[in-house]
mmCIF file of C-alpha atoms and ligand atoms in Angstrom:
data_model
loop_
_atom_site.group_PDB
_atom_site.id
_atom_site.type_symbol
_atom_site.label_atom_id
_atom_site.label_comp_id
_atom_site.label_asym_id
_atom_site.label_seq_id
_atom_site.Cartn_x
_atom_site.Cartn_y
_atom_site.Cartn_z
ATOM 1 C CA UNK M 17 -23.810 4.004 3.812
ATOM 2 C CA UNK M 18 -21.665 6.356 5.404
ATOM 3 C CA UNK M 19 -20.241 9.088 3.336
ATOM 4 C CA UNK M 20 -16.765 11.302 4.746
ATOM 5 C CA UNK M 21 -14.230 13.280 3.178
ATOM 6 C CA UNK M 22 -11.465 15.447 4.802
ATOM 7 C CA UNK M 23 -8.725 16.786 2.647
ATOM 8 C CA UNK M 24 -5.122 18.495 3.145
ATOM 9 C CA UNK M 25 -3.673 20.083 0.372
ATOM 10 C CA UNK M 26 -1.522 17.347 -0.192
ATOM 11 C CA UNK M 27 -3.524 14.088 0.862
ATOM 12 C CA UNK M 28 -7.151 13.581 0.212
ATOM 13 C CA UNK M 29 -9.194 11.324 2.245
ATOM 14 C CA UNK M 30 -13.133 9.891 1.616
ATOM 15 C CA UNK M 31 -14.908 7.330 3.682
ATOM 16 C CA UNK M 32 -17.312 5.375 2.360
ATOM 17 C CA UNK M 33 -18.735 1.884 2.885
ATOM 18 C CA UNK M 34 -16.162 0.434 5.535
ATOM 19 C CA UNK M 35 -13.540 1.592 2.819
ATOM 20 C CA UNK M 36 -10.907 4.616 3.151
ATOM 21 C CA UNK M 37 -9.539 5.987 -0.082
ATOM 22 C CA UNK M 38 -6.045 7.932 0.141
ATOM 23 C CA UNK M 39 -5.164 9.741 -2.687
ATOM 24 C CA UNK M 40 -1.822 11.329 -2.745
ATOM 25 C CA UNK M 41 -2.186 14.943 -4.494
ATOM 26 C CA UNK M 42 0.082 17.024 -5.797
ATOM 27 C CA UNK M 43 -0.600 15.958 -9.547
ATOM 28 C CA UNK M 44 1.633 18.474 -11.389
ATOM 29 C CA UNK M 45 4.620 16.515 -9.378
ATOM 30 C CA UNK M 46 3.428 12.890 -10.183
ATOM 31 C CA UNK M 47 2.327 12.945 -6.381
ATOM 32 C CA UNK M 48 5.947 13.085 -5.964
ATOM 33 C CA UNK M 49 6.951 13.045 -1.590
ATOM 34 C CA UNK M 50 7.681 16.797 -0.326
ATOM 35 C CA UNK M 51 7.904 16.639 3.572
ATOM 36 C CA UNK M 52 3.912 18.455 3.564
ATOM 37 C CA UNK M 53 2.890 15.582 2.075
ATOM 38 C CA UNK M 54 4.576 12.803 4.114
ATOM 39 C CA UNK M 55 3.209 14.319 7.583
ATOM 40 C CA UNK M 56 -0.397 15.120 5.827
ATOM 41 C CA UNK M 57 0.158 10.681 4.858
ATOM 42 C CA UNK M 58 1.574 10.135 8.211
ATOM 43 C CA UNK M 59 -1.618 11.618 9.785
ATOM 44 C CA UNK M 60 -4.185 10.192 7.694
ATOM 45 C CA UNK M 61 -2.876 6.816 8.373
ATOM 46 C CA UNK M 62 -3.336 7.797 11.909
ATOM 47 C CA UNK M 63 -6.449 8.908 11.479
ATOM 48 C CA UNK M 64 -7.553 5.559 9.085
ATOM 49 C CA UNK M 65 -6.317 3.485 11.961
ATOM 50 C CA UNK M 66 -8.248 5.070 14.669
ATOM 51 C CA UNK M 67 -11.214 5.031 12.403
ATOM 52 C CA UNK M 68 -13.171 1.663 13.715
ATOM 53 C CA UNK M 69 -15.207 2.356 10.663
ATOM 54 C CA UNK M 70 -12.589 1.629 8.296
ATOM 55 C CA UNK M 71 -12.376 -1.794 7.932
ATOM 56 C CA UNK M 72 -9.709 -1.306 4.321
ATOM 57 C CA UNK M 73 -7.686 1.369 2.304
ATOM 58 C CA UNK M 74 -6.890 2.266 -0.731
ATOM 59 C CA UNK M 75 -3.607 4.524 -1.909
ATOM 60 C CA UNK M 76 -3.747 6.176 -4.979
ATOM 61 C CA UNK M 77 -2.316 9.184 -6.840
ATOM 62 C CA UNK M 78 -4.110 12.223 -8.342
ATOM 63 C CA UNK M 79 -3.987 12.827 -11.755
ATOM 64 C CA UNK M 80 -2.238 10.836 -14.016
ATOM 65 C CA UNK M 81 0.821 9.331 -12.285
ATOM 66 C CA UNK M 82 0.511 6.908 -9.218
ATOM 67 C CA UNK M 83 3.701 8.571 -7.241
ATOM 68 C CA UNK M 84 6.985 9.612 -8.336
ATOM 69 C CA UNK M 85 9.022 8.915 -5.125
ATOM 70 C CA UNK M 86 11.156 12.047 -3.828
ATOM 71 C CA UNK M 87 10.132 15.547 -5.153
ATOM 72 C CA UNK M 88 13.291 15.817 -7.384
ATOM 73 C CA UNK M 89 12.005 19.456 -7.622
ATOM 74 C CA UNK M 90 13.461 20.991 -4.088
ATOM 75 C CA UNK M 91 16.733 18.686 -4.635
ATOM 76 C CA UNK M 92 19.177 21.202 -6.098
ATOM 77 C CA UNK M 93 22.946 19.341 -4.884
ATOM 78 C CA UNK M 94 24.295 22.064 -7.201
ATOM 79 C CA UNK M 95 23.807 24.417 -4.282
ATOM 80 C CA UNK M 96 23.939 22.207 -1.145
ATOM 81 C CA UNK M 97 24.534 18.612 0.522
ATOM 82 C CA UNK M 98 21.311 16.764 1.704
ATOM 83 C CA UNK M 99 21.776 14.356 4.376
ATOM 84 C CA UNK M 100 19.521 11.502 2.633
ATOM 85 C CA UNK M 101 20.143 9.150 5.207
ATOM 86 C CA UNK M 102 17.847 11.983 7.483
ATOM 87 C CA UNK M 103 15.122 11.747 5.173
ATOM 88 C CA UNK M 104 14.838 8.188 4.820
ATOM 89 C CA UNK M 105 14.782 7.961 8.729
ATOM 90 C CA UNK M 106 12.417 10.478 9.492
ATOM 91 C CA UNK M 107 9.956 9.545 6.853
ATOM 92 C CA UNK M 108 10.651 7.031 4.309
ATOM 93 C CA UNK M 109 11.264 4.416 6.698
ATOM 94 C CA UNK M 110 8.510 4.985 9.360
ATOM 95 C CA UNK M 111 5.863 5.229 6.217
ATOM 96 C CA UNK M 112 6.847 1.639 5.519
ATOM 97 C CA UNK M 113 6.783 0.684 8.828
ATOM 98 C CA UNK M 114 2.954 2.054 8.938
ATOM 99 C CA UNK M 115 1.852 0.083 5.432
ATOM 100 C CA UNK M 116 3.457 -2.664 6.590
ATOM 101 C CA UNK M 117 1.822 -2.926 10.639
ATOM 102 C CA UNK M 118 -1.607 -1.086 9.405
ATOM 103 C CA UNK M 119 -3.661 -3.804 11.133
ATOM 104 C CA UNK M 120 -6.137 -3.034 8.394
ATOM 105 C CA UNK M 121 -5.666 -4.568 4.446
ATOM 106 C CA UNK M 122 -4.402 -1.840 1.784
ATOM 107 C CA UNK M 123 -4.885 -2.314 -1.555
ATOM 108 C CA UNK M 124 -2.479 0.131 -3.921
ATOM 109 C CA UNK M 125 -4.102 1.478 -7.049
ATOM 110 C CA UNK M 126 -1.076 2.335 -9.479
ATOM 111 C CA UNK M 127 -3.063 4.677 -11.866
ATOM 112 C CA UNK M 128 -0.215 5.868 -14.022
ATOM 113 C CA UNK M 129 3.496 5.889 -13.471
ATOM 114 C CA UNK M 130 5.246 4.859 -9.737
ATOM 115 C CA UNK M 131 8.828 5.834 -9.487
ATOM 116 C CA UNK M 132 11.824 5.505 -7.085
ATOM 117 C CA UNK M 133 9.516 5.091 -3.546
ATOM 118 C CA UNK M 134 6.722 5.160 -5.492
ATOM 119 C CA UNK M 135 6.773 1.966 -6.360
ATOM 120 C CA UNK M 136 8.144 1.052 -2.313
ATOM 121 C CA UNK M 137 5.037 2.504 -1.423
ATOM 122 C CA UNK M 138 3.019 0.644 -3.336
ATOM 123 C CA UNK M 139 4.431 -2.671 -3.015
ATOM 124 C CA UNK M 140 4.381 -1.838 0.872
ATOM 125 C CA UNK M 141 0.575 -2.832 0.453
ATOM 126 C CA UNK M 142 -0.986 -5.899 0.605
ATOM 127 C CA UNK M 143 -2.494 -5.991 -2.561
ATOM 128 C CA UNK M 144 -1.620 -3.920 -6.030
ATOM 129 C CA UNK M 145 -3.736 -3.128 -8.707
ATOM 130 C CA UNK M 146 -2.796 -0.999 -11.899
ATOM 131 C CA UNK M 147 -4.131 0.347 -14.819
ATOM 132 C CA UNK M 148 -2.994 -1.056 -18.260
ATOM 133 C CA UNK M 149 -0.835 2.274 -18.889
ATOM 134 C CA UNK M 150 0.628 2.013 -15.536
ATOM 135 C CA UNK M 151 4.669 2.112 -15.297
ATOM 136 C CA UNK M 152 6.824 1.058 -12.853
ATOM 137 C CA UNK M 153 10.154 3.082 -13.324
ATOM 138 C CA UNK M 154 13.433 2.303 -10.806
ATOM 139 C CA UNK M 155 14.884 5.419 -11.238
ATOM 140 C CA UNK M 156 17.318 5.402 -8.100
ATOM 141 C CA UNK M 157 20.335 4.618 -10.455
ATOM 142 C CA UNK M 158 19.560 7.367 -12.663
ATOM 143 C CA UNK M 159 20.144 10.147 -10.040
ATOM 144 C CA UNK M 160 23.248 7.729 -8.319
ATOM 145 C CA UNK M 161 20.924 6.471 -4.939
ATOM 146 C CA UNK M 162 20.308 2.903 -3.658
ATOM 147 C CA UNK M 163 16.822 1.451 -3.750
ATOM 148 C CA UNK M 164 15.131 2.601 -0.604
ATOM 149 C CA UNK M 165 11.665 2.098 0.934
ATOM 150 C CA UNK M 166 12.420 -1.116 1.727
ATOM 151 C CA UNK M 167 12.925 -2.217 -2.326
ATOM 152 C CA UNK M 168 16.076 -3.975 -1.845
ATOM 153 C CA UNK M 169 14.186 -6.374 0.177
ATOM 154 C CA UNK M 170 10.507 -6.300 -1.286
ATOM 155 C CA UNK M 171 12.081 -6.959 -4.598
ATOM 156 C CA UNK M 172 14.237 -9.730 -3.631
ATOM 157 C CA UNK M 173 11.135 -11.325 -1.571
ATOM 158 C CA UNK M 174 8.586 -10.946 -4.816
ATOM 159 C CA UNK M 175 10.737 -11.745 -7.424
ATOM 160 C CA UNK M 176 14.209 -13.223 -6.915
ATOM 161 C CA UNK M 177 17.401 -11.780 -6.178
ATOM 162 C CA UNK M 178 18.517 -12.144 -9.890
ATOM 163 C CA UNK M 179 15.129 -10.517 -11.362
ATOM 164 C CA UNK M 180 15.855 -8.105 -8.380
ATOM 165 C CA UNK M 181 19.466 -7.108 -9.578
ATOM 166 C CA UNK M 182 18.819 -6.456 -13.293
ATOM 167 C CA UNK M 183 15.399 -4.485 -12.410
ATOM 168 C CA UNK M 184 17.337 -1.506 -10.367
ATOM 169 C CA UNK M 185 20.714 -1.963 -11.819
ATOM 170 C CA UNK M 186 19.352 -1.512 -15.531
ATOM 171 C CA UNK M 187 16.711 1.233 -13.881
ATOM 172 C CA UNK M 188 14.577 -0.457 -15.839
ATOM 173 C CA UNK M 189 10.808 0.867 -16.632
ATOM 174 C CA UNK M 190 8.382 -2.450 -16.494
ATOM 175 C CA UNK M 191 5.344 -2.071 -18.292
ATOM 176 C CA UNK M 192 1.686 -3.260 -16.124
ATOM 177 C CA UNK M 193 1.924 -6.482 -18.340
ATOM 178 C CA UNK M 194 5.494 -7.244 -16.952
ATOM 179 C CA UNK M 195 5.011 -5.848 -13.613
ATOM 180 C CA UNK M 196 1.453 -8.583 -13.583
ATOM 181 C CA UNK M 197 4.216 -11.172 -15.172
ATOM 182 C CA UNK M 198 7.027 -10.601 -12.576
ATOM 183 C CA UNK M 199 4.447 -11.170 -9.853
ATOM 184 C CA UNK M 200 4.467 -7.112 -8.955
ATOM 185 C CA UNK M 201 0.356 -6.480 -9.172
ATOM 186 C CA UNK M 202 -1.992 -8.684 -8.465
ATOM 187 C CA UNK M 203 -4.507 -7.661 -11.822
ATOM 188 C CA UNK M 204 -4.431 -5.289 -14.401
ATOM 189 C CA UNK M 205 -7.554 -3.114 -15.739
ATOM 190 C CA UNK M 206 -8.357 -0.715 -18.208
ATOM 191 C CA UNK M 207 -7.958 2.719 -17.016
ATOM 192 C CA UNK M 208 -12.027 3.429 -16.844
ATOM 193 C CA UNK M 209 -12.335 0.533 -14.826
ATOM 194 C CA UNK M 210 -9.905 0.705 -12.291
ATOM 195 C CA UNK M 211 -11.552 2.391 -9.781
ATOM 196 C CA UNK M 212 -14.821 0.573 -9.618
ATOM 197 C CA UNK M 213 -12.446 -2.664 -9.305
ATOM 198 C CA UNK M 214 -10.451 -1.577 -6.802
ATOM 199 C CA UNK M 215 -13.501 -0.402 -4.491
ATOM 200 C CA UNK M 216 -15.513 -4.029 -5.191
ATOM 201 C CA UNK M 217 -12.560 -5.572 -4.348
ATOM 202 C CA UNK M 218 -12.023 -3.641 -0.912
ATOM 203 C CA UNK M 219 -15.913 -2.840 -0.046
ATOM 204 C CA UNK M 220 -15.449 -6.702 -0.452
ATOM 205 C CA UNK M 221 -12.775 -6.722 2.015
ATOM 206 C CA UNK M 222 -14.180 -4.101 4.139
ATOM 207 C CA UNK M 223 -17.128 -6.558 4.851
ATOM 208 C CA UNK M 224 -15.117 -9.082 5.814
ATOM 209 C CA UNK M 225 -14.078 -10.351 9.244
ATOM 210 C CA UNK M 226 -11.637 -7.600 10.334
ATOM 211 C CA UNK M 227 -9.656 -9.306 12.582
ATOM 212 C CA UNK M 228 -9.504 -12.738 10.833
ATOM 213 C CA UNK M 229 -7.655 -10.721 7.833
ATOM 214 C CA UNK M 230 -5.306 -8.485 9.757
ATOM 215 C CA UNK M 231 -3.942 -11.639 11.650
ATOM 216 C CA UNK M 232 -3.996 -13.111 8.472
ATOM 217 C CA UNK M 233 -1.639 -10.649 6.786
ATOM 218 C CA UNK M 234 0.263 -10.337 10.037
ATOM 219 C CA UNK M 235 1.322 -14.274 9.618
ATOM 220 C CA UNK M 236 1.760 -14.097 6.187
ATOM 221 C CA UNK M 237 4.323 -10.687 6.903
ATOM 222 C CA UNK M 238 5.935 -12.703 9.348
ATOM 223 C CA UNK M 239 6.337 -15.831 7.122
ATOM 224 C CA UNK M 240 8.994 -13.682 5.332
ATOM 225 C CA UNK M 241 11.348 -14.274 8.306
ATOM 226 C CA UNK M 242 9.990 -17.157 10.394
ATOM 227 C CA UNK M 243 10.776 -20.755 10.584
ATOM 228 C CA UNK M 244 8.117 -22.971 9.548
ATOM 229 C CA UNK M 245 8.172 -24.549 13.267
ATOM 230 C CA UNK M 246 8.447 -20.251 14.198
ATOM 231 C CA UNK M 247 4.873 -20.021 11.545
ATOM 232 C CA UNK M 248 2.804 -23.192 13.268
ATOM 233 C CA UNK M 249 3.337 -21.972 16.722
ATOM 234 C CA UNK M 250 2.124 -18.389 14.983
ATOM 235 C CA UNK M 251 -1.106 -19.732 13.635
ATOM 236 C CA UNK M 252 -2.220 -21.384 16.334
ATOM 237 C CA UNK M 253 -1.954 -18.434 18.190
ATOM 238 C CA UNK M 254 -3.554 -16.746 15.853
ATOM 239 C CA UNK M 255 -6.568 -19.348 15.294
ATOM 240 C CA UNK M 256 -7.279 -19.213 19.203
ATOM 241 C CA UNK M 257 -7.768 -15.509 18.666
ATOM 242 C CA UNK M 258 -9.689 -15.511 15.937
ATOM 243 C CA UNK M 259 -11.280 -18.824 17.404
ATOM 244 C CA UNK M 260 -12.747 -16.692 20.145
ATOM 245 C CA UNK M 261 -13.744 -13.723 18.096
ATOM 246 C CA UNK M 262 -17.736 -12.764 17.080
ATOM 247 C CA UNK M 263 -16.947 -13.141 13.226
ATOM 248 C CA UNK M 264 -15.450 -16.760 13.832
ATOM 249 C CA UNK M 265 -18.943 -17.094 16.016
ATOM 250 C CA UNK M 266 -21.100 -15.557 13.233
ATOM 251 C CA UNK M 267 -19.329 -17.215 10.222
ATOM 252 C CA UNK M 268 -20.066 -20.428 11.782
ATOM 253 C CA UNK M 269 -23.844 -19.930 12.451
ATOM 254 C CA UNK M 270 -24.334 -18.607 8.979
ATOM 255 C CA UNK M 271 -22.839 -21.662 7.599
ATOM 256 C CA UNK M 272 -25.090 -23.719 9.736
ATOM 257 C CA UNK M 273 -28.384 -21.561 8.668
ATOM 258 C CA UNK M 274 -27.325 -21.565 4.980
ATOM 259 C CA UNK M 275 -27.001 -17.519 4.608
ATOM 260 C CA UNK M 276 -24.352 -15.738 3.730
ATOM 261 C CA UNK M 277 -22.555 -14.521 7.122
ATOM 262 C CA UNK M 278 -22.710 -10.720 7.824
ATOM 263 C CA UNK M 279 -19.448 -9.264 9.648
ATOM 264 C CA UNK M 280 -20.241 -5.890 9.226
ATOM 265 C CA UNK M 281 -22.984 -3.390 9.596
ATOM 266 C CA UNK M 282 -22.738 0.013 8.525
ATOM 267 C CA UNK M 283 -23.801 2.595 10.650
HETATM 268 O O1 T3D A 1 15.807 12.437 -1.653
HETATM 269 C C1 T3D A 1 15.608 11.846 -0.623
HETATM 270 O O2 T3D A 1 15.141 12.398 0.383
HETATM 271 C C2 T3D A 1 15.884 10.366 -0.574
HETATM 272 C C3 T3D A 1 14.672 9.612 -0.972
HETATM 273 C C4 T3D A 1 14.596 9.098 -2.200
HETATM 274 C C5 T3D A 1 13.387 8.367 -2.630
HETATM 275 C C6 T3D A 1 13.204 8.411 -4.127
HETATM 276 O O3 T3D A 1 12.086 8.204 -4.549
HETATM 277 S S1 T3D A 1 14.538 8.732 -5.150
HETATM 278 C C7 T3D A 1 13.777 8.705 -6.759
HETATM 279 C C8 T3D A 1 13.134 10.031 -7.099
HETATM 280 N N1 T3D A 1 12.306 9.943 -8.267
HETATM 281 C C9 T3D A 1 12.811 9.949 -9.506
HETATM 282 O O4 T3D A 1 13.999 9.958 -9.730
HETATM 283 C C10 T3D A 1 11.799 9.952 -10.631
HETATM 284 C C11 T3D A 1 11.979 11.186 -11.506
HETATM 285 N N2 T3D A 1 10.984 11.207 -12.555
HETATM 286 C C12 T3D A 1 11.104 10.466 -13.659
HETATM 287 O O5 T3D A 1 12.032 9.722 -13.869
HETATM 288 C C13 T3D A 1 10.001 10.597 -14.661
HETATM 289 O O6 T3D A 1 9.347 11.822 -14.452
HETATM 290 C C14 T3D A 1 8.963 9.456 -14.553
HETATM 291 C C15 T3D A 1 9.591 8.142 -15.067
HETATM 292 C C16 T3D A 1 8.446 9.268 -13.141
HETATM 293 C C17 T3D A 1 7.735 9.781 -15.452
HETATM 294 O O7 T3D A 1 8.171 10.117 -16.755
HETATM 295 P P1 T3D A 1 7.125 10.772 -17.742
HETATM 296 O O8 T3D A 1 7.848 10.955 -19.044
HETATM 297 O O9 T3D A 1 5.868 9.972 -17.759
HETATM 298 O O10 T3D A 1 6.714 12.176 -17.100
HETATM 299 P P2 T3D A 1 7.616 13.502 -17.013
HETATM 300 O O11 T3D A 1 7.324 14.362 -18.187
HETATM 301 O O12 T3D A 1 9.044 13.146 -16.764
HETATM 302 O O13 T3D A 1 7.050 14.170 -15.696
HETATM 303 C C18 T3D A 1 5.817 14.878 -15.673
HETATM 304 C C19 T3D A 1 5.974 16.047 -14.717
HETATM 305 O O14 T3D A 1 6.187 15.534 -13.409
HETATM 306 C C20 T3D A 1 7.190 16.903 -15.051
HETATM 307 O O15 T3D A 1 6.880 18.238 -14.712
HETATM 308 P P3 T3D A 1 6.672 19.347 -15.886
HETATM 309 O O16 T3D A 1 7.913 19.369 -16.700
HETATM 310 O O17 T3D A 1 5.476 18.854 -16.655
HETATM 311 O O18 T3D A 1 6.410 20.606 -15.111
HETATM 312 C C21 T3D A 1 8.228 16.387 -14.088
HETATM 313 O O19 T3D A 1 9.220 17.324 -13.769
HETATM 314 C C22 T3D A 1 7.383 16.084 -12.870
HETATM 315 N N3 T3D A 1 8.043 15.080 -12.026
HETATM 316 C C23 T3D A 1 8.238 13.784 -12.307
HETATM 317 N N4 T3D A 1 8.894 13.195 -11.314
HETATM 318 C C24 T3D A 1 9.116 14.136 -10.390
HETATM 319 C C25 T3D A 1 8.564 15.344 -10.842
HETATM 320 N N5 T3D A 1 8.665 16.480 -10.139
HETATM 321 C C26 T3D A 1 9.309 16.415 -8.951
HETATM 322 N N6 T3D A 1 9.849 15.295 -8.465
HETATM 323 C C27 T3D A 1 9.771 14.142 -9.140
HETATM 324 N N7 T3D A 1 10.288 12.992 -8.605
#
């Protein structure tokens, strides 16, 4: 078992087990974005990526709120303009962009309360998890912005365009039960048990064949905007990779040997 932690101020970072665990950090602020800690993200990703040993991550907050989009807190419009369309470009957007093209599964724990891009960022992942007193608050209308971090079209894709409409033009707050209903989070969990959930289900992950699962998120991205003629020349692409890959090689000879098949070692 390997054990590795490295932390900014902002973003803290432990590897253990094939499994990378982000947790955004600035509790007082809900773990609300300030540009320090959307270049600390941007370079953990990086570094997660790079990482051969990590084989899955988890995002989570600090504290008691998952992430309350935008730090509202070095906003004052009273005093100045803000070009938002600046931030969204420079960091909003290319966040997404990472979640989304990780090559490696993320699982979002929502521990407490996501807001505005809070809740982009964690539906950005592959797979959500909350706690029971988890909230998931729109918010954008309240402070007269648009649904950003790709919402207006994660929304529409997960639960309808009508659900879509009435969630951010109400600003509605969904409860975990209604955001597990709506088809938001995958499961729910007691607060106490969240954590040890969240890192069976990734160790889980972790373990298994690494490039198997990121082509198999990468088709099931790109089903989102492909054909179905566009998706079956996809996945046989895809199977001839994995096809000729050492997991594909070693999941078939444990099958044949009756043991379970082993895809990763740690080192
Ligand atoms: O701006 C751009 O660059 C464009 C990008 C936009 C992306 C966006 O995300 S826009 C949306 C920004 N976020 C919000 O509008 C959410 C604002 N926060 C809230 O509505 C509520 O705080 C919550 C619904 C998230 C949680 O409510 P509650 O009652 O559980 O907690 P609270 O008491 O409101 O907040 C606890 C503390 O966190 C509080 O600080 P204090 O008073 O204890 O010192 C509060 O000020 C702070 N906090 C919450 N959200 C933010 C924040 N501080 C800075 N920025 C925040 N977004």
């Amino acid at each position: 078992m390997t054990a590795k932690t490295n932390s900014s101020d902002t973003i803290q970072l432990t590897i253990q087990n094939g499994v990378a665990t982000i947790t955004l950090n600035r509790p007082k602020q809900l773990n609300s974005f300030n540009e320090e800690m959307h270049k600390a993200l941007a370079a953990t990703l990086d570094e997660v990526v790079e990482d051969e040993q990590v084989r899955a991550v988890i995002i989570t907050g600090a504290g008691k709120g998952f992430c309350a989009g935008q730090d509202l807190g070095n906003r004052d419009p009273r005093k100045q303009t803000y070009d938002l369309g600046q931030t969204i470009t420079e960091f909003y957007n290319p966040l997404m962009r990472r979640l989304k093209d990780l090559g490696k599964p993320t699982i979002a724990v929502v521990n407490g309360v996501a807001a505005g891009a809070g809740i982009g960022i964690a539906l950005a992942c592959d797979i959500v998890l909350c706690a029971d007193k988890a909230k998931f608050a729109m918010a954008f209308g309240k402070i007269g912005l648009v649904p950003d971090s790709g919402l207006t079209w994660t929304l529409v894709q997960l639960v309808g365009l009508a659900r879509a409409k009435a969630l951010v033009l109400t600003n509605a707050t969904l409860s975990a039960e209604q955001a597990l209903e709506y088809g938001l989070v995958w499961r729910v969990y007691e607060s106490e048990r969240l954590m040890d959930e969240a890192l069976a289900l990734t160790t889980a992950l972790a373990h298994g064949p690494a490039l198997g699962t990121a082509l198999t998120i990468k088709a099931l991205n790109a089903a989102t905007y492909n054909s179905l003629e566009e998706q079956l020349k996809l996945e046989a692409n895809y199977q001839q990779q994995a096809g000729f890959s050492d997991d594909y090689k070693e999941g078939v000879t444990a099958f044949l040997e009756k043991r379970p098949a082993v895809f990763y070692k740690n080192k």
